[in-house]
Amino acid sequence: IWKALKEYSKEPILRDYVRSQAIRSSSSTGANYKAACRAKLKADFVNKLKIVEEETDDLIFFLEILMEIMPDNKSNIEL
């Protein structure tokens, strides 16, 4: 993800908002998944996985935006 975003970061519009949101979503996904694996209670596990799902949906949304705005670089992203 980060490698593909590096390519897109040359575009001013994407550099500021879309890139940062995609990075935030991908980082949050990993961090919350790790937290879910450490959960002591089933309820905590489920709640963290729900956050992982939401952040993954956000990430897919921002990657789709990147693919729409820059179709020439679409091959760098695989959903």
JSON list of N, CA and C in Angstrom, two decimals, residues 14 17-18 59-70:
[
{"chain": "A", "resi": 14, "resn": "LEU", "atom": "N", "xyz": [-3.65, 14.66, -3.96]},
{"chain": "A", "resi": 14, "resn": "LEU", "atom": "CA", "xyz": [-3.58, 13.38, -3.29]},
{"chain": "A", "resi": 14, "resn": "LEU", "atom": "C", "xyz": [-2.57, 13.37, -2.16]},
{"chain": "A", "resi": 17, "resn": "TYR", "atom": "N", "xyz": [-4.46, 14.88, 1.29]},
{"chain": "A", "resi": 17, "resn": "TYR", "atom": "CA", "xyz": [-5.61, 14.27, 1.94]},
{"chain": "A", "resi": 17, "resn": "TYR", "atom": "C", "xyz": [-5.73, 12.77, 1.71]},
{"chain": "A", "resi": 18, "resn": "VAL", "atom": "N", "xyz": [-5.85, 12.38, 0.46]},
{"chain": "A", "resi": 18, "resn": "VAL", "atom": "CA", "xyz": [-6.12, 10.97, 0.17]},
{"chain": "A", "resi": 18, "resn": "VAL", "atom": "C", "xyz": [-4.96, 10.10, 0.64]},
{"chain": "A", "resi": 59, "resn": "LEU", "atom": "N", "xyz": [-9.96, 2.18, 3.76]},
{"chain": "A", "resi": 59, "resn": "LEU", "atom": "CA", "xyz": [-8.77, 2.05, 2.93]},
{"chain": "A", "resi": 59, "resn": "LEU", "atom": "C", "xyz": [-9.16, 1.72, 1.49]},
{"chain": "A", "resi": 60, "resn": "ILE", "atom": "N", "xyz": [-10.06, 0.78, 1.33]},
{"chain": "A", "resi": 60, "resn": "ILE", "atom": "CA", "xyz": [-10.52, 0.42, -0.02]},
{"chain": "A", "resi": 60, "resn": "ILE", "atom": "C", "xyz": [-11.15, 1.62, -0.71]},
{"chain": "A", "resi": 61, "resn": "PHE", "atom": "N", "xyz": [-11.91, 2.39, 0.01]},
{"chain": "A", "resi": 61, "resn": "PHE", "atom": "CA", "xyz": [-12.53, 3.60, -0.53]},
{"chain": "A", "resi": 61, "resn": "PHE", "atom": "C", "xyz": [-11.46, 4.57, -1.06]},
{"chain": "A", "resi": 62, "resn": "PHE", "atom": "N", "xyz": [-10.44, 4.83, -0.25]},
{"chain": "A", "resi": 62, "resn": "PHE", "atom": "CA", "xyz": [-9.40, 5.76, -0.68]},
{"chain": "A", "resi": 62, "resn": "PHE", "atom": "C", "xyz": [-8.57, 5.21, -1.83]},
{"chain": "A", "resi": 63, "resn": "LEU", "atom": "N", "xyz": [-8.34, 3.91, -1.86]},
{"chain": "A", "resi": 63, "resn": "LEU", "atom": "CA", "xyz": [-7.62, 3.31, -2.98]},
{"chain": "A", "resi": 63, "resn": "LEU", "atom": "C", "xyz": [-8.44, 3.40, -4.26]},
{"chain": "A", "resi": 64, "resn": "GLU", "atom": "N", "xyz": [-9.75, 3.24, -4.15]},
{"chain": "A", "resi": 64, "resn": "GLU", "atom": "CA", "xyz": [-10.62, 3.39, -5.32]},
{"chain": "A", "resi": 64, "resn": "GLU", "atom": "C", "xyz": [-10.59, 4.82, -5.84]},
{"chain": "A", "resi": 65, "resn": "ILE", "atom": "N", "xyz": [-10.53, 5.79, -4.94]},
{"chain": "A", "resi": 65, "resn": "ILE", "atom": "CA", "xyz": [-10.41, 7.19, -5.36]},
{"chain": "A", "resi": 65, "resn": "ILE", "atom": "C", "xyz": [-9.11, 7.38, -6.14]},
{"chain": "A", "resi": 66, "resn": "LEU", "atom": "N", "xyz": [-8.02, 6.83, -5.62]},
{"chain": "A", "resi": 66, "resn": "LEU", "atom": "CA", "xyz": [-6.74, 6.95, -6.31]},
{"chain": "A", "resi": 66, "resn": "LEU", "atom": "C", "xyz": [-6.80, 6.34, -7.70]},
{"chain": "A", "resi": 67, "resn": "MET", "atom": "N", "xyz": [-7.46, 5.20, -7.82]},
{"chain": "A", "resi": 67, "resn": "MET", "atom": "CA", "xyz": [-7.57, 4.55, -9.12]},
{"chain": "A", "resi": 67, "resn": "MET", "atom": "C", "xyz": [-8.42, 5.36, -10.09]},
{"chain": "A", "resi": 68, "resn": "GLU", "atom": "N", "xyz": [-9.42, 6.04, -9.59]},
{"chain": "A", "resi": 68, "resn": "GLU", "atom": "CA", "xyz": [-10.27, 6.87, -10.45]},
{"chain": "A", "resi": 68, "resn": "GLU", "atom": "C", "xyz": [-9.55, 8.14, -10.91]},
{"chain": "A", "resi": 69, "resn": "ILE", "atom": "N", "xyz": [-8.83, 8.75, -9.99]},
{"chain": "A", "resi": 69, "resn": "ILE", "atom": "CA", "xyz": [-8.17, 10.01, -10.31]},
{"chain": "A", "resi": 69, "resn": "ILE", "atom": "C", "xyz": [-6.96, 9.79, -11.20]},
{"chain": "A", "resi": 70, "resn": "MET", "atom": "N", "xyz": [-6.26, 8.69, -11.00]},
{"chain": "A", "resi": 70, "resn": "MET", "atom": "CA", "xyz": [-5.03, 8.42, -11.74]},
{"chain": "A", "resi": 70, "resn": "MET", "atom": "C", "xyz": [-5.10, 7.05, -12.40]}
]
